[in-house]
Amino acid sequence: MTRRVVVLDYGSGNIHSVRRALQRVGADVEVTDRPADAWDADGLVVPGVGAYTHCVNQLDAVGGRSIVTERVAAGRPVLGICVGLQILFDAGREHGILTKGLGLLPGEVTRLLAPRVPHMGWNTVTWQPGDPLFAGIEPDARCYFVHSYAARPTRALREAGATLATAVHGEVFVAAVSRGALSATQFHPEKSGDVGATLLSNWVSGL
């Protein structure tokens, strides 16, 4: 059975690259900014690039905050990518400005403590055994990142029941997270070759 996936177009993200990557793994994909279409889909993808505050404001402008939170509350799958992961947290702090996120995951997104930012390129990702997002992927696979800010793998996240994958760039940060109907990656699966394709296929197969 073909799964219908909506990529939410809220003016932030590599939406067409994401659409093509999802189509390659067998999903029926629609790109839209209409909340009703996003609600009805089997899966909703929320991409994101650029500044945290801009992404949150753009998401709010199309009614995306309520759609994402209501889908997660109803157990309907959502996948965030890059800043689409970051805005799921309580807040993000950039250039001294604190912006409220969606509050679906506990914690604050802040600048990476690394000698070189942005963190750009391929990096090893480590995940927990049995994580369904990474089924069939070789241990310590490499994925493609482009970011300067990140969430951290805190005790609060684990106590909230989140399944975490991590990577290291100056410090350990959240590379992927799953909690109930919510999944998200800091890296770009659509740019991560066979590893990213397998992860997207795993997510689509679980819808």
GROMACS .gro file of C-alpha atoms in nm, residues 8 21 44 56 65 67 73 77 81 108 112 116 119 122 127 130 138 141-143 147 154 156 161 168 187 199 205-206:
model
   29
    8LEU     CA    1   0.495   2.111   0.456
   21ALA     CA    2   1.400   1.148  -0.186
   44LEU     CA    3   0.393   1.483   0.755
   56VAL     CA    4   0.922   2.929   1.377
   65ARG     CA    5   0.238   2.484   1.480
   67ILE     CA    6  -0.102   2.097   1.275
   73ALA     CA    7  -0.100   1.432   2.008
   77PRO     CA    8   0.350   1.050   1.228
   81ILE     CA    9   1.456   1.757   0.928
  108GLU     CA   10   1.688   2.433   2.437
  112LEU     CA   11   2.752   2.426   1.899
  116ARG     CA   12   3.462   2.538   1.364
  119HIS     CA   13   2.926   2.187   1.113
  122TRP     CA   14   2.970   1.395   0.665
  127TRP     CA   15   2.215   0.523   1.768
  130GLY     CA   16   1.670  -0.147   1.799
  138GLU     CA   17   2.540  -0.034   0.944
  141ALA     CA   18   2.710   0.513   0.951
  142ARG     CA   19   2.792   0.858   0.821
  143CYS     CA   20   2.527   1.121   0.743
  147HIS     CA   21   2.413   2.339   1.101
  154THR     CA   22   1.994   1.543   2.817
  156ALA     CA   23   1.522   1.522   3.054
  161GLY     CA   24   1.088   0.857   2.662
  168VAL     CA   25   3.008   1.465   1.784
  187PHE     CA   26   2.124   1.564   0.946
  199LEU     CA   27   1.612   0.584   0.699
  205SER     CA   28   0.719   0.183   0.592
  206GLY     CA   29   0.609   0.256   0.949
   0.00000   0.00000   0.00000
